Coordinates of C-alpha atoms in Angstrom, one line a residue:
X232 CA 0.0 0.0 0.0
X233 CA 1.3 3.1 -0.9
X234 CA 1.5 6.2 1.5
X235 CA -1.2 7.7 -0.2
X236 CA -3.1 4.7 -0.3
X237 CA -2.5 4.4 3.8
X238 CA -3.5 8.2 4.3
X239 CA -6.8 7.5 2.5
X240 CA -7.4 4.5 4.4
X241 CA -7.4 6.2 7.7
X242 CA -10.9 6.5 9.0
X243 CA -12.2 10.2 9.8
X244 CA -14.9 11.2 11.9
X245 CA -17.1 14.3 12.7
X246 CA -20.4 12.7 13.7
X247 CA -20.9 12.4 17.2
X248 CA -22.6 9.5 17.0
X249 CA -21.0 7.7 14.5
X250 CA -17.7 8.4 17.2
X251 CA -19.6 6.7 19.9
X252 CA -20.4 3.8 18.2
X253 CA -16.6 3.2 17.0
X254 CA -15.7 3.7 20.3
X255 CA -18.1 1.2 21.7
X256 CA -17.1 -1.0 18.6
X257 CA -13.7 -0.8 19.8
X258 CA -14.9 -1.7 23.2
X259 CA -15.0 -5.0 21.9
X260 CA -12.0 -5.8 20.1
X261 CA -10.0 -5.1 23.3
X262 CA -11.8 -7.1 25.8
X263 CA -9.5 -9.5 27.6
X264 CA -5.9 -8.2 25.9
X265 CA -2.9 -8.8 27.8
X266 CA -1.4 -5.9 26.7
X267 CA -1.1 -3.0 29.4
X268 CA -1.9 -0.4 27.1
X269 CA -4.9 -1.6 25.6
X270 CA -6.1 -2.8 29.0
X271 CA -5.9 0.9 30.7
X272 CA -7.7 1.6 27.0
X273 CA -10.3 -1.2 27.7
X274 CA -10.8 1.0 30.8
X275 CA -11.0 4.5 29.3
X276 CA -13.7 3.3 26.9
X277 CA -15.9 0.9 29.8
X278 CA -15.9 4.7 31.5
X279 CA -16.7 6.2 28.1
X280 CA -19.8 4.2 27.7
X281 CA -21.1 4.8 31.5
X282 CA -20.8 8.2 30.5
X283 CA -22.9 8.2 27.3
X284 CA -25.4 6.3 28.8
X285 CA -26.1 8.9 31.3
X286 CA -26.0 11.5 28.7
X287 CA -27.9 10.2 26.2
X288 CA -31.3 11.8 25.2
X289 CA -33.2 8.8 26.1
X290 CA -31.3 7.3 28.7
X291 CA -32.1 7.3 32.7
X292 CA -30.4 9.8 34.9
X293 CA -28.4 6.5 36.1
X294 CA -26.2 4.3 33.7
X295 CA -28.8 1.2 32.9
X296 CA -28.8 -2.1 34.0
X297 CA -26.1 -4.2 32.3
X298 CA -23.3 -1.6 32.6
X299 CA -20.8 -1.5 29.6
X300 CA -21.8 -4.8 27.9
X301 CA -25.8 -3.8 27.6
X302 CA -24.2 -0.3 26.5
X303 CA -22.3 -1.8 23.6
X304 CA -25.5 -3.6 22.4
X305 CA -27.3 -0.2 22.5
X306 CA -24.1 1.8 20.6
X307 CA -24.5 -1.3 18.1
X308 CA -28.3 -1.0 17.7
X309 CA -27.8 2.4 17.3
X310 CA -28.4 4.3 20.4
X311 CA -29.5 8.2 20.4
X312 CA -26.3 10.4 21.3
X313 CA -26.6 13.8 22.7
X314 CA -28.7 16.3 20.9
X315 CA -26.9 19.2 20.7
X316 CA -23.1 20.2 21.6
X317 CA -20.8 17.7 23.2
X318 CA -21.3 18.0 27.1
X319 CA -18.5 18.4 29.1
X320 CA -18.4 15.3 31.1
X321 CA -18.3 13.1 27.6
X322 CA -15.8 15.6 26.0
X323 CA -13.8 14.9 28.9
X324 CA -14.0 10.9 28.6
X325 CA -13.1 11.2 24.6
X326 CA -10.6 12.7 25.2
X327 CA -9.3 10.0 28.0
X328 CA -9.8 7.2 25.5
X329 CA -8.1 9.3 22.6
X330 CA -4.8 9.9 24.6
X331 CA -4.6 6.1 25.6
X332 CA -5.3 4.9 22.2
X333 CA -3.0 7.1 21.2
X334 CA -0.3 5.9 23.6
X335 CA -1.3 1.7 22.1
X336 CA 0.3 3.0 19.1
X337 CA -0.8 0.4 17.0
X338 CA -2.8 1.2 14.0
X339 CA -6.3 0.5 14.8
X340 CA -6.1 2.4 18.0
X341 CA -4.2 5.5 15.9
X342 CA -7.5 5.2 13.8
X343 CA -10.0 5.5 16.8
X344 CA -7.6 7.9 18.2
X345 CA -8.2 10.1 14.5
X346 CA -11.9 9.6 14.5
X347 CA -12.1 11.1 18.1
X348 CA -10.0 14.2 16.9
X349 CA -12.1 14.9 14.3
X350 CA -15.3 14.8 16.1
X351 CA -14.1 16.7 18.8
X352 CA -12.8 19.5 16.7
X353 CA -15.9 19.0 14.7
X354 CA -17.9 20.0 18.0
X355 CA -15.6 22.2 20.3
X356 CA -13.8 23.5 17.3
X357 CA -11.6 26.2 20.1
X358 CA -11.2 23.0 22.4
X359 CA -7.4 23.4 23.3
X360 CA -7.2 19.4 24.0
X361 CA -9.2 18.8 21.0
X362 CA -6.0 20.8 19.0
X363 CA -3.2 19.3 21.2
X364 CA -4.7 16.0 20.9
X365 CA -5.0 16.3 17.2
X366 CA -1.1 17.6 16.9
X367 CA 0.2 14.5 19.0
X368 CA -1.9 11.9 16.6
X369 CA -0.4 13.9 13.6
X370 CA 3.3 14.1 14.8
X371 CA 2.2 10.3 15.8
X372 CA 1.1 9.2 12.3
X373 CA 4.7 11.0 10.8
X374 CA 2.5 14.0 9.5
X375 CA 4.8 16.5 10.8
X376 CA 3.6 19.7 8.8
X377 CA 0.5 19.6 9.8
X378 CA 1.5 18.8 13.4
X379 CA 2.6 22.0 13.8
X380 CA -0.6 23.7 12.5
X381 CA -2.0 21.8 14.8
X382 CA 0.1 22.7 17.8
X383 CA 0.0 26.4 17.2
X384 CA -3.2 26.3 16.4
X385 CA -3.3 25.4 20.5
X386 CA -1.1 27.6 21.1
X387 CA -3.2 30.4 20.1
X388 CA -5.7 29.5 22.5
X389 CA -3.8 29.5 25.4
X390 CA -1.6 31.7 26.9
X391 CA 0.5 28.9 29.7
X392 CA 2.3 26.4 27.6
X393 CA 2.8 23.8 30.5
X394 CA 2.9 21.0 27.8
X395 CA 5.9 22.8 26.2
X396 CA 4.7 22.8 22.8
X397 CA 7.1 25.7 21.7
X398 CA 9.7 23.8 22.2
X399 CA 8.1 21.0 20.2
X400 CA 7.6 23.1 17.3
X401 CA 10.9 24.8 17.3
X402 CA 12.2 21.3 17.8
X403 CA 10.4 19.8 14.5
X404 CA 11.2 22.8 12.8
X405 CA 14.7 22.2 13.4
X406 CA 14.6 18.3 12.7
X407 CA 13.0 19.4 9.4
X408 CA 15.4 21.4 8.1
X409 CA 18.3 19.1 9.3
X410 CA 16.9 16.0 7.9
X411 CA 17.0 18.1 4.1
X412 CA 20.4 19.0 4.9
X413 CA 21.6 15.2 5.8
X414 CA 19.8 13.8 2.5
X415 CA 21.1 16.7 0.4
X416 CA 24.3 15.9 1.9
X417 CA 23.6 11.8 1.0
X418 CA 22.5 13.1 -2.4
X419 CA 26.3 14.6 -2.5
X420 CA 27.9 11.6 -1.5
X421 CA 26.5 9.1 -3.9
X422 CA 26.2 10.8 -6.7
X423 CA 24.1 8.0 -8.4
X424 CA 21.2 8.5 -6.4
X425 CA 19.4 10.3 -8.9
X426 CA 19.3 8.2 -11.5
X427 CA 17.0 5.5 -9.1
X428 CA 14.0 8.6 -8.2
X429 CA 12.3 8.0 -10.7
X430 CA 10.4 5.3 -10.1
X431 CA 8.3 3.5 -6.5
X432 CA 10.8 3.9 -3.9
X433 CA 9.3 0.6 -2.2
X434 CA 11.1 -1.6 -5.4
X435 CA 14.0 0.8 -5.3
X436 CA 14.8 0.1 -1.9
X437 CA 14.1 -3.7 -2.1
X438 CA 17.1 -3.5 -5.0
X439 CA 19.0 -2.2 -3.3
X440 CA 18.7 -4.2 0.0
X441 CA 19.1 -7.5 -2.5
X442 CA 22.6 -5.7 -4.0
X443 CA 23.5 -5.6 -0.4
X444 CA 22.6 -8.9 0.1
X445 CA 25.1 -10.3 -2.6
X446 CA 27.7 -7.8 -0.9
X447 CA 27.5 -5.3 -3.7
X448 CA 27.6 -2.3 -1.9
X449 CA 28.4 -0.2 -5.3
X450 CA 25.3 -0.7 -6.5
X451 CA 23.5 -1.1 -3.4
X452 CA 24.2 2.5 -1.6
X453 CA 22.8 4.6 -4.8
X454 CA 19.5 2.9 -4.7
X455 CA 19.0 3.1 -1.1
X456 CA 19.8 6.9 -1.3
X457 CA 17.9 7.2 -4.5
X458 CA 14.8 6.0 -2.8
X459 CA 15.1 7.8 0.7
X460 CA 15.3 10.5 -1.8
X461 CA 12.0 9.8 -3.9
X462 CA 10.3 9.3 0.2
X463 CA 11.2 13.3 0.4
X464 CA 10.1 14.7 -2.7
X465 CA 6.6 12.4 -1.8
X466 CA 6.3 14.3 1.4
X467 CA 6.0 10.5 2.9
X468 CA 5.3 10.4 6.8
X469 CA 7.9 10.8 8.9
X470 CA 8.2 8.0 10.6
X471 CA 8.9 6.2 7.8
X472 CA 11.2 8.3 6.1
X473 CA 12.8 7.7 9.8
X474 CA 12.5 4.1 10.0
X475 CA 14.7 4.0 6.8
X476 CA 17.1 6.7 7.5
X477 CA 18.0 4.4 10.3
X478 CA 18.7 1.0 8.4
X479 CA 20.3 2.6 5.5
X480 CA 23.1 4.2 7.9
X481 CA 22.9 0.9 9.6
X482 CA 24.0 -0.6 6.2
X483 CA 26.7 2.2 5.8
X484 CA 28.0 2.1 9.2
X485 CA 29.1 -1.8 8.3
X486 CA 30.5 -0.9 4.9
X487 CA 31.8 2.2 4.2
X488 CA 35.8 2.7 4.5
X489 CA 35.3 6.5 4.1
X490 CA 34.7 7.2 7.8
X491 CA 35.0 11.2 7.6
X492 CA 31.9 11.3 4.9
X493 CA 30.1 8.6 7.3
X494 CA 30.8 10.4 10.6
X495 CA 29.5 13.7 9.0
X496 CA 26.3 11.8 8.1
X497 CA 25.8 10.5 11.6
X498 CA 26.1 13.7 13.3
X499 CA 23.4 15.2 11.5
X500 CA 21.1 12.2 11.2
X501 CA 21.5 12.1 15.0
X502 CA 20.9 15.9 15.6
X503 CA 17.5 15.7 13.7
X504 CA 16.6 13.0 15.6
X505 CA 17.7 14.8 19.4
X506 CA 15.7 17.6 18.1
X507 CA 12.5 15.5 17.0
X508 CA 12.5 14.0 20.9
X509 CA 13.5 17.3 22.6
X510 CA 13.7 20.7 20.8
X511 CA 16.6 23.2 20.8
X512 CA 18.5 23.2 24.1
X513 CA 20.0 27.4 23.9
X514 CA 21.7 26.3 27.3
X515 CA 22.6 22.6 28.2
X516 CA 24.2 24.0 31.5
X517 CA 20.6 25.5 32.2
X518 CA 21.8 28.7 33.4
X519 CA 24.8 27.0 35.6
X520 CA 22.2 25.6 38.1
X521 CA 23.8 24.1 41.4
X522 CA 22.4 20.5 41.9
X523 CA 21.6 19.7 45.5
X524 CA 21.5 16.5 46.7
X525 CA 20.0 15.2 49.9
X526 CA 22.7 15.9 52.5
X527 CA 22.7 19.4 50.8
X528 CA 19.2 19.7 50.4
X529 CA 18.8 18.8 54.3
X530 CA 21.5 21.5 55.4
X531 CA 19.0 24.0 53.1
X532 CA 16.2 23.7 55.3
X533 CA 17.6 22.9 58.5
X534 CA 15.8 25.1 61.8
X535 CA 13.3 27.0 59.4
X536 CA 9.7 27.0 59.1
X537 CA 7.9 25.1 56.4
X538 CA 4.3 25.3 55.1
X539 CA 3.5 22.9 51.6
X540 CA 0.4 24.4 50.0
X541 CA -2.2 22.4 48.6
X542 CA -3.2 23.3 45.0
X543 CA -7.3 22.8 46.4
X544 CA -10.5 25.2 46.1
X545 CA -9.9 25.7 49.7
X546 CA -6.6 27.4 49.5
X547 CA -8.3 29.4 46.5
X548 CA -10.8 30.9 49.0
X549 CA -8.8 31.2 52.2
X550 CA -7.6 34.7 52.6
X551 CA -4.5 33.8 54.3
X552 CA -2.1 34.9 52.3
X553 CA -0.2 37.2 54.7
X554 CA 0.1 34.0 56.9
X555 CA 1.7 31.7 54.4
X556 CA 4.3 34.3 53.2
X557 CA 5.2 34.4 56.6
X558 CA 7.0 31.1 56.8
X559 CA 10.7 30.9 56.3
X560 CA 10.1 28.3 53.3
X561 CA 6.7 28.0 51.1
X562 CA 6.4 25.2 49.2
X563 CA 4.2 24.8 46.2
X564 CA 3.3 21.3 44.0
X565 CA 3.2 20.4 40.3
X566 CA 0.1 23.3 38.6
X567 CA 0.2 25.7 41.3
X568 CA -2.0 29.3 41.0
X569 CA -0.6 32.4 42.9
X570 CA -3.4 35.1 44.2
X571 CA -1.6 36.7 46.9
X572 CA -4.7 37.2 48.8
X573 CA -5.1 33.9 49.4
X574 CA -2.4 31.7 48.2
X575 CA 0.3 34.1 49.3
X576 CA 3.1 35.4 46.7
X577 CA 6.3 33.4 47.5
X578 CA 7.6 30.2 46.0
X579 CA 10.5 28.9 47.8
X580 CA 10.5 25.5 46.8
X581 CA 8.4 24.1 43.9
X582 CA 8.2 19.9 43.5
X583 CA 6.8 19.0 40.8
X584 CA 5.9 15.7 39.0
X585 CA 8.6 15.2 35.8
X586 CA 5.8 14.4 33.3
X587 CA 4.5 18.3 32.5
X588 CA 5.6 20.9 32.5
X589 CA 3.8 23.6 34.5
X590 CA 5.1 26.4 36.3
X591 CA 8.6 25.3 34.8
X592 CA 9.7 28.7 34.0
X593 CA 8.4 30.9 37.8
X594 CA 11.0 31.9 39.5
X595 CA 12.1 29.6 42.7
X596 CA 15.5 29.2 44.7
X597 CA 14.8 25.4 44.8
X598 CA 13.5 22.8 42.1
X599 CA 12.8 19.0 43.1
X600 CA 11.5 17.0 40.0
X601 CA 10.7 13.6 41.3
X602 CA 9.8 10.7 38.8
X603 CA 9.6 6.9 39.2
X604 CA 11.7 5.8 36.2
X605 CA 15.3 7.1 36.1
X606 CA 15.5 7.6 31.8
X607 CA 12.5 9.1 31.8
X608 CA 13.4 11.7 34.4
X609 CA 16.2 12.4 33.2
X610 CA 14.9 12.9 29.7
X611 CA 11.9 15.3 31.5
X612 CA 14.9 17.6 32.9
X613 CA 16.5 17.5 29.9
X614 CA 13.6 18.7 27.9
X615 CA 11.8 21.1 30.5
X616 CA 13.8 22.8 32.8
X617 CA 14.2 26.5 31.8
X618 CA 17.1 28.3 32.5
X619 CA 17.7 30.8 35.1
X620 CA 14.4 29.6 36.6
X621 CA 15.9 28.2 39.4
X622 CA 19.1 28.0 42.0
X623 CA 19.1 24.7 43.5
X624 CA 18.1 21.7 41.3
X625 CA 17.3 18.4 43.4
X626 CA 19.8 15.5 41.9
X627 CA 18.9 11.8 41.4
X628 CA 19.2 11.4 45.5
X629 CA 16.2 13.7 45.5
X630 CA 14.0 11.8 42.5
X631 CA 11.7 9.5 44.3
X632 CA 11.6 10.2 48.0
X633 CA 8.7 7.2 49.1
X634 CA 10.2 4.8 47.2
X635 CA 14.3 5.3 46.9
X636 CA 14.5 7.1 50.3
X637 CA 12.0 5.5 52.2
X638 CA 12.2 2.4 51.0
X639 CA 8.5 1.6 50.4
X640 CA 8.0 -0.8 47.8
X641 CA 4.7 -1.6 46.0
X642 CA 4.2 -4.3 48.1
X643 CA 3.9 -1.5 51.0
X644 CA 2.3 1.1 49.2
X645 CA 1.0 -0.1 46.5
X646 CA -0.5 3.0 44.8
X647 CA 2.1 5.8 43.2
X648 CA 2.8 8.3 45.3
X649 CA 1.5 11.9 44.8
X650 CA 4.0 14.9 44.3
X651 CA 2.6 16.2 47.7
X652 CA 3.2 12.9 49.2
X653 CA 6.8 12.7 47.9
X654 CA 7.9 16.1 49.4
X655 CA 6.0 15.5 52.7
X656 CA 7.7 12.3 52.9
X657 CA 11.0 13.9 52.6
X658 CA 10.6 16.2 54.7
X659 CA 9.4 14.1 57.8
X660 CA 11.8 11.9 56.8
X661 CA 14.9 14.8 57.3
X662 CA 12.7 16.0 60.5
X663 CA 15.2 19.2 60.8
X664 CA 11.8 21.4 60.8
X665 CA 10.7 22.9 63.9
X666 CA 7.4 24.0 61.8
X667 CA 5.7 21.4 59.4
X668 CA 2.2 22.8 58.1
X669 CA 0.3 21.6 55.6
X670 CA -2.1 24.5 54.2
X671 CA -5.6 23.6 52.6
X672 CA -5.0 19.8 52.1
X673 CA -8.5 18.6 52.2
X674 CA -7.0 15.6 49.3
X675 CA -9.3 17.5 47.0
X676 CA -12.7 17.3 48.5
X677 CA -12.8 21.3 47.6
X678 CA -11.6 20.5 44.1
X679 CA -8.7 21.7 42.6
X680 CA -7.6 24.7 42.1
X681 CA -4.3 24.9 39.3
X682 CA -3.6 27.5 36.6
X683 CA -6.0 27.7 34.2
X684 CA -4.5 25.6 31.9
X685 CA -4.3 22.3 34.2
X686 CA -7.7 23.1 35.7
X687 CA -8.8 19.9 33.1
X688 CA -6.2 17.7 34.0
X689 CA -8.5 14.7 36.3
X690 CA -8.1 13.7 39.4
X691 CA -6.1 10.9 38.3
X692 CA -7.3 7.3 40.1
X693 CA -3.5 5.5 40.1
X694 CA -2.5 7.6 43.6
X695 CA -3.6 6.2 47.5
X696 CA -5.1 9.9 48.4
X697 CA -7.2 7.8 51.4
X698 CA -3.6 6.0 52.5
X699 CA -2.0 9.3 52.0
X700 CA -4.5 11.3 54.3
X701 CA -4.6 8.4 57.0
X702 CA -0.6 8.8 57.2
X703 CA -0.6 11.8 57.5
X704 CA -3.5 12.1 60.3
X705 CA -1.2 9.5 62.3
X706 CA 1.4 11.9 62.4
X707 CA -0.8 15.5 62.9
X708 CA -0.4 17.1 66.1
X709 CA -3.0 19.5 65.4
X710 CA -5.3 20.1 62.9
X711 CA -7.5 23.0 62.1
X712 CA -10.1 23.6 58.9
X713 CA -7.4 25.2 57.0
X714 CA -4.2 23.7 58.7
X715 CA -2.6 20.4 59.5
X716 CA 0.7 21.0 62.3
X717 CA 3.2 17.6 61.9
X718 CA 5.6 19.5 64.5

């Protein structure tokens, strides 16, 4: 199938209901998989259905008997969908199945993933998840070009870029233009190459993998340039122009003797690609922050006051703002909001959760960034941190307080830790506080209350907030509407 021919075949949606009932379809096909992805997907869309069956013009206020399956039968039948725009509460489960389906990565879930894009743009067409959601499926499905519509068109609807899409575009911009300079550069170094563009680059390359083959690297090389180049002028997706890139330097790397032309190859081959997973770094020293680990970090606080400040409606409303700028250390978590009326205006100390990016670029004399995996946070603080936006970076010692400092393993706590849970942890754990107060942590029974921007983000299920609030209650030595005291 040509690329064409796969773009074509993609499945497109608009039509509310016609979405539902692909989703519901879909429901199906992943029922008892053993693959993670597809399971948490499994999930996304049983939650999906609930929710359509309470919204549904002609359903009860309460999901029917049944649950998902009898919903299934209903989306097959052909079940009414809501009348007019998309409510809230479904946009908001779409959405949840789109980004796990998109995280399957396989092509059938890509295709449900496109269907939901469409329809939601089709009916919230200013929905800023709706447009970052369809730029991640596009960059996704190797569609760069119109990835980047996509993400600016996101970015034009919001003004806090916690996702750090800028950096995504200037980084695909980047890769763009240094993927034409690496195939130009090919183009220059096999001087053949052009004589094989002229015809499918699919039988072009199989030529020239069978030359190979034989160990006729002469004829081999042109062809497999020759049709990397025909992939280019086709405007073919990305990843596959990718995927090829890759094996064709693969075959080089084995058989070329002329290792200054090769090594000049590599380095921009692998640029492109650094750029594609990260974006520009203007300073890899990020603005000659001091990393801090937990000995230093300990000494930091030592003998001064701490309060940790919820990110909850009840914080939002307090008007104690005076009070918690009045602490020698205020630390804030992950989405904070400042209103200094209430929240008061000083960040000593922000911990955040490595996976977005919000609040990256405020001002703070301390940074922790904790994460679960190592790579993965390493590859967050490559990508995220912003420099000059903070003195004191915590290092790997600091990453994962419950589990690498504390020891507690899932078999002791079996749910992921929270970011507030983390820096609690640590900080009961160093015990060189003489004040410990937590401000507004009601674990979100006032909702939440984050920058505008990460006011969607849910509540997610995967952390122990009843575990969490019965620690800390063991450990409270007073507790007030507004305030918990651990010392």
């Amino acid at each position: 199938m040509t690329t064409v021919q796969k773009r074509r075949a993609r499945a497109r949606g608009g039509e509310l209901d016609d979405c539902l009932r692909a989703c519901a379809v879909h429901s199906g096909k992943v029922v008892g998989s053993i693959d993670r992805r597809r399971v948490e997907l499994a999930e996304q869309l049983r939650k999906l259905l609930v929710v359509w069956g309470t919204t549904a013009t002609d359903a009860p206020a309460s999901a029917p008997a049944g649950g998902a399956t009898a919903l299934l039968k209903r989306a097959v039948k052909g079940a009414a969908a809501p009348a007019s725009t998309i409510p809230n509460e479904l946009l908001d489960a779409l959405l949840a199945v789109a980004n796990k389906a998109l995280e399957c990565g396989y092509d059938d879930e890509l295709n449900l993933a496109l269907v939901i894009s469409d329809t939601v743009l089709a009916q919230r067409k200013n929905s800023r998840a709706g447009w970052r959601l369809r730029a991640r499926l596009l960059e996704a499905l190797g569609e760069e070009n119109e990835a980047v519509e996509a993400y600016e068109r996101y970015l034009g609807l919001t003004d806090d870029d916690g996702f750090g899409v800028r950096a995504k575009i200037a980084g695909l911009r980047a890769a763009a233009e240094q993927e034409r300079a690496l195939l130009a550069l090919l183009k220059r170094q096999s001087p053949r190459a052009a004589e094989f563009t002229r015809r499918a680059a699919t039988d072009v390359w199989a030529e020239g993998l069978a030359a190979h083959a034989v160990g006729d690297w002469t004829e081999a090389e042109p062809r497999l340039v020759g049709a990397l180049l025909t992939l280019a002028a086709e405007d073919a997706p990305v990843t596959d122009r990718q995927e090829l890139l890759s094996q064709y330097l693969d075959l080089r790397t084995t058989e070329s003797t002329d290792l200054a032309s090769l090594t000049e190859a590599l380095a921009l081959y692998a640029e492109q690609r650094r750029n594609r997973m990260r974006g520009p770094v203007a300073d890899p020293t990020v603005g000659g922050v001091q990393w801090i680990s937990l000995g230093e970090f300990r000494n930091r606080i030592a003998g001064k006051s701490i309060c940790l400040i919820a990110n909850s409606g009840r914080v939002g409303a307090s008007s104690i703002g005076a009070e918690i700028d009045a602490y020698d250390l205020v630390v804030r978590f992950n989405s904070y909001r400042i209103d200094p009326k209430h929240t008061g205006s000083r960040t000593d100390i922000h911990a955040t959760i490595h996976k977005h990016g919000f609040n990256w670029d405020q001002r703070v004399d301390t940074r922790l960034v904790f994460g679960g995996i190592s790579g993965d946070w390493k590859y967050s603080l490559r990508n995220r941190l912003v420099p000059g936006a903070q003195t004191h970076l915590g290092d790997e010692s600091l990453r994962w307080p419950v589990r690498n400092i504390g020891k507690l393993g899932s078999d002791v706590w079996s749910g992921i830790p929270t970011t507030g849970f983390n820096m609690l942890y640590l900080l009961d754990f160093l015990n060189v506080s003489p004040t410990l107060d937590l401000i507004g942590f009601d674990f979100y029974e006032s909702g939440a209350y984050r920058v505008p921007e990460a006011m969607k983000l849910a509540i997610t299920s995967v952390h122990e907030y009843t575990s969490e609030k019965s620690w800390v209650m063991q450990r409270a030595q007073s507790v007030t509407d507004m305030r918990i005291s651990l010392r």
